[in-house]
mmCIF file of C-alpha atoms in Angstrom:
data_model
loop_
_atom_site.group_PDB
_atom_site.id
_atom_site.type_symbol
_atom_site.label_atom_id
_atom_site.label_comp_id
_atom_site.label_asym_id
_atom_site.label_seq_id
_atom_site.Cartn_x
_atom_site.Cartn_y
_atom_site.Cartn_z
ATOM 1 C CA UNK A 183 -100.346 -51.035 -29.174
ATOM 2 C CA UNK A 184 -103.152 -52.572 -31.134
ATOM 3 C CA UNK A 185 -103.302 -55.745 -33.200
ATOM 4 C CA UNK A 186 -105.354 -55.088 -36.335
ATOM 5 C CA UNK A 187 -105.958 -56.388 -39.837
ATOM 6 C CA UNK A 188 -107.653 -55.110 -42.977
ATOM 7 C CA UNK A 189 -109.512 -57.356 -45.386
ATOM 8 C CA UNK A 190 -109.078 -56.726 -49.118
ATOM 9 C CA UNK A 191 -110.005 -58.471 -52.331
ATOM 10 C CA UNK A 192 -107.221 -57.812 -54.830
ATOM 11 C CA UNK A 193 -106.746 -58.490 -58.520
ATOM 12 C CA UNK A 194 -103.459 -57.957 -60.292
ATOM 13 C CA UNK A 195 -102.065 -55.976 -57.365
ATOM 14 C CA UNK A 196 -105.034 -53.562 -57.359
ATOM 15 C CA UNK A 197 -107.635 -53.316 -54.623
ATOM 16 C CA UNK A 198 -111.072 -54.396 -55.780
ATOM 17 C CA UNK A 199 -112.890 -54.289 -52.454
ATOM 18 C CA UNK A 200 -111.805 -53.369 -48.958
ATOM 19 C CA UNK A 201 -112.823 -51.401 -45.875
ATOM 20 C CA UNK A 202 -113.300 -48.093 -47.691
ATOM 21 C CA UNK A 203 -115.460 -49.360 -50.528
ATOM 22 C CA UNK A 204 -117.438 -51.509 -48.113
ATOM 23 C CA UNK A 205 -118.071 -48.432 -45.915
ATOM 24 C CA UNK A 206 -119.170 -46.508 -49.023
ATOM 25 C CA UNK A 207 -121.601 -49.259 -50.031
ATOM 26 C CA UNK A 208 -122.976 -49.517 -46.500
ATOM 27 C CA UNK A 209 -123.478 -45.735 -46.331
ATOM 28 C CA UNK A 210 -125.161 -45.775 -49.750
ATOM 29 C CA UNK A 211 -127.536 -48.494 -48.555
ATOM 30 C CA UNK A 212 -128.306 -46.497 -45.408
ATOM 31 C CA UNK A 213 -128.772 -43.135 -47.127
ATOM 32 C CA UNK A 214 -130.193 -44.302 -50.464
ATOM 33 C CA UNK A 215 -127.745 -42.005 -52.226
ATOM 34 C CA UNK A 216 -124.193 -42.475 -53.409
ATOM 35 C CA UNK A 217 -123.853 -38.685 -53.492
ATOM 36 C CA UNK A 218 -124.836 -38.387 -49.807
ATOM 37 C CA UNK A 219 -122.652 -41.361 -48.860
ATOM 38 C CA UNK A 220 -119.635 -39.801 -50.592
ATOM 39 C CA UNK A 221 -120.347 -36.470 -48.922
ATOM 40 C CA UNK A 222 -120.565 -38.132 -45.484
ATOM 41 C CA UNK A 223 -117.210 -39.801 -46.113
ATOM 42 C CA UNK A 224 -115.541 -36.560 -47.250
ATOM 43 C CA UNK A 225 -114.993 -37.430 -50.904
ATOM 44 C CA UNK A 226 -116.349 -36.307 -54.240
ATOM 45 C CA UNK A 227 -119.198 -38.187 -55.878
ATOM 46 C CA UNK A 228 -117.144 -38.615 -59.043
ATOM 47 C CA UNK A 229 -114.226 -40.173 -57.170
ATOM 48 C CA UNK A 230 -116.503 -42.491 -55.153
ATOM 49 C CA UNK A 231 -118.444 -43.568 -58.257
ATOM 50 C CA UNK A 232 -115.163 -44.270 -60.061
ATOM 51 C CA UNK A 233 -113.985 -46.588 -57.267
ATOM 52 C CA UNK A 234 -117.273 -48.483 -57.298
ATOM 53 C CA UNK A 235 -117.270 -48.674 -61.103
ATOM 54 C CA UNK A 236 -113.745 -50.143 -60.955
ATOM 55 C CA UNK A 237 -114.946 -52.713 -58.400
ATOM 56 C CA UNK A 238 -117.936 -53.623 -60.576
ATOM 57 C CA UNK A 239 -115.677 -54.172 -63.567
ATOM 58 C CA UNK A 240 -113.231 -56.368 -61.625
ATOM 59 C CA UNK A 241 -115.973 -58.364 -59.870
ATOM 60 C CA UNK A 242 -118.097 -58.756 -62.992
ATOM 61 C CA UNK A 243 -121.285 -57.660 -61.185
ATOM 62 C CA UNK A 244 -123.324 -54.504 -60.692
ATOM 63 C CA UNK A 245 -123.170 -53.091 -57.174
ATOM 64 C CA UNK A 246 -125.591 -50.186 -57.532
ATOM 65 C CA UNK A 247 -128.772 -49.611 -59.471
ATOM 66 C CA UNK A 248 -131.444 -46.943 -59.443
ATOM 67 C CA UNK A 249 -134.759 -47.186 -57.705
ATOM 68 C CA UNK A 250 -137.107 -46.932 -60.677
ATOM 69 C CA UNK A 251 -136.514 -45.665 -64.220
ATOM 70 C CA UNK A 252 -133.244 -43.962 -65.117
ATOM 71 C CA UNK A 253 -133.106 -40.277 -64.285
ATOM 72 C CA UNK A 254 -130.341 -38.052 -63.063
ATOM 73 C CA UNK A 255 -130.256 -37.898 -59.280
ATOM 74 C CA UNK A 256 -132.496 -40.943 -58.794
ATOM 75 C CA UNK A 257 -131.875 -42.747 -55.496
ATOM 76 C CA UNK A 258 -129.242 -45.466 -55.692
ATOM 77 C CA UNK A 259 -129.886 -48.863 -54.168
ATOM 78 C CA UNK A 260 -127.630 -51.854 -53.764
ATOM 79 C CA UNK A 261 -128.158 -54.814 -56.042
ATOM 80 C CA UNK A 262 -128.873 -58.235 -54.523
ATOM 81 C CA UNK A 263 -125.290 -59.186 -55.423
ATOM 82 C CA UNK A 264 -123.942 -56.178 -53.501
ATOM 83 C CA UNK A 265 -126.007 -57.146 -50.449
ATOM 84 C CA UNK A 266 -124.694 -60.720 -50.657
ATOM 85 C CA UNK A 267 -121.124 -59.428 -50.978
ATOM 86 C CA UNK A 268 -121.523 -57.141 -47.941
ATOM 87 C CA UNK A 269 -123.061 -59.956 -45.881
ATOM 88 C CA UNK A 270 -120.152 -62.272 -46.756
ATOM 89 C CA UNK A 271 -117.585 -59.527 -46.089
ATOM 90 C CA UNK A 272 -119.194 -58.773 -42.705
ATOM 91 C CA UNK A 273 -119.002 -62.428 -41.684
ATOM 92 C CA UNK A 274 -115.308 -62.502 -42.618
ATOM 93 C CA UNK A 275 -114.708 -59.317 -40.615
ATOM 94 C CA UNK A 276 -116.295 -61.002 -37.595
ATOM 95 C CA UNK A 277 -114.082 -64.061 -37.941
ATOM 96 C CA UNK A 278 -110.985 -61.891 -38.288
ATOM 97 C CA UNK A 279 -111.962 -59.857 -35.190
ATOM 98 C CA UNK A 280 -112.340 -63.102 -33.211
ATOM 99 C CA UNK A 281 -108.901 -64.283 -34.381
ATOM 100 C CA UNK A 282 -107.339 -60.940 -33.407
ATOM 101 C CA UNK A 283 -108.917 -61.103 -29.966
ATOM 102 C CA UNK A 284 -107.548 -64.617 -29.453
ATOM 103 C CA UNK A 285 -104.154 -63.550 -30.789
ATOM 104 C CA UNK A 286 -103.980 -60.553 -28.446
ATOM 105 C CA UNK A 287 -104.934 -62.771 -25.483
ATOM 106 C CA UNK A 288 -102.174 -65.237 -26.387
ATOM 107 C CA UNK A 289 -99.483 -62.556 -26.753
ATOM 108 C CA UNK A 290 -96.140 -62.779 -24.972
ATOM 109 C CA UNK A 291 -96.504 -61.187 -21.553
ATOM 110 C CA UNK A 292 -93.988 -58.418 -22.300
ATOM 111 C CA UNK A 293 -96.122 -57.148 -25.202
ATOM 112 C CA UNK A 294 -98.759 -54.593 -24.208
ATOM 113 C CA UNK A 295 -101.330 -55.274 -26.888
ATOM 114 C CA UNK A 296 -105.058 -55.071 -27.498
ATOM 115 C CA UNK A 297 -107.108 -56.199 -30.490
ATOM 116 C CA UNK A 298 -109.304 -53.936 -32.524
ATOM 117 C CA UNK A 299 -110.242 -52.704 -35.966
ATOM 118 C CA UNK A 300 -108.021 -50.173 -37.721
ATOM 119 C CA UNK A 301 -108.650 -46.579 -36.744
ATOM 120 C CA UNK A 302 -110.073 -44.034 -39.149
ATOM 121 C CA UNK A 303 -107.729 -41.445 -40.589
ATOM 122 C CA UNK A 304 -106.754 -38.638 -38.175
ATOM 123 C CA UNK A 305 -109.384 -36.381 -39.754
ATOM 124 C CA UNK A 306 -112.074 -38.992 -39.027
ATOM 125 C CA UNK A 307 -112.568 -40.034 -42.630
ATOM 126 C CA UNK A 308 -112.338 -43.601 -43.861
ATOM 127 C CA UNK A 309 -109.754 -44.164 -46.554
ATOM 128 C CA UNK A 310 -111.320 -45.482 -49.744
ATOM 129 C CA UNK A 311 -109.047 -48.328 -50.801
#
């Protein structure tokens, strides 16, 4: 068995930001393309863009912008606010991982348990919260 936790920001019972959207933003930063990030994660561009647009609306900030003047297919880059959000989220993930490790070490002896992050879906894709 594994002890795990997932970190979400919620508003009104709806997910605003969580592991899937964070993975999408990180992949977009790495690849410079939301389209390529969505493709890597096994989802359509339209669906991925819709999730990020919903997050932007709920958070009240822009997460993505284009590198240079507007044109279709221009590379997407993360805004400074998106970078700050990912940095903060990453620090929280680290603190949660430390707490899970301590919790697993302090388990009752009859419980065979290890700590770790949640696994990806069986097909290897990350669910987009």
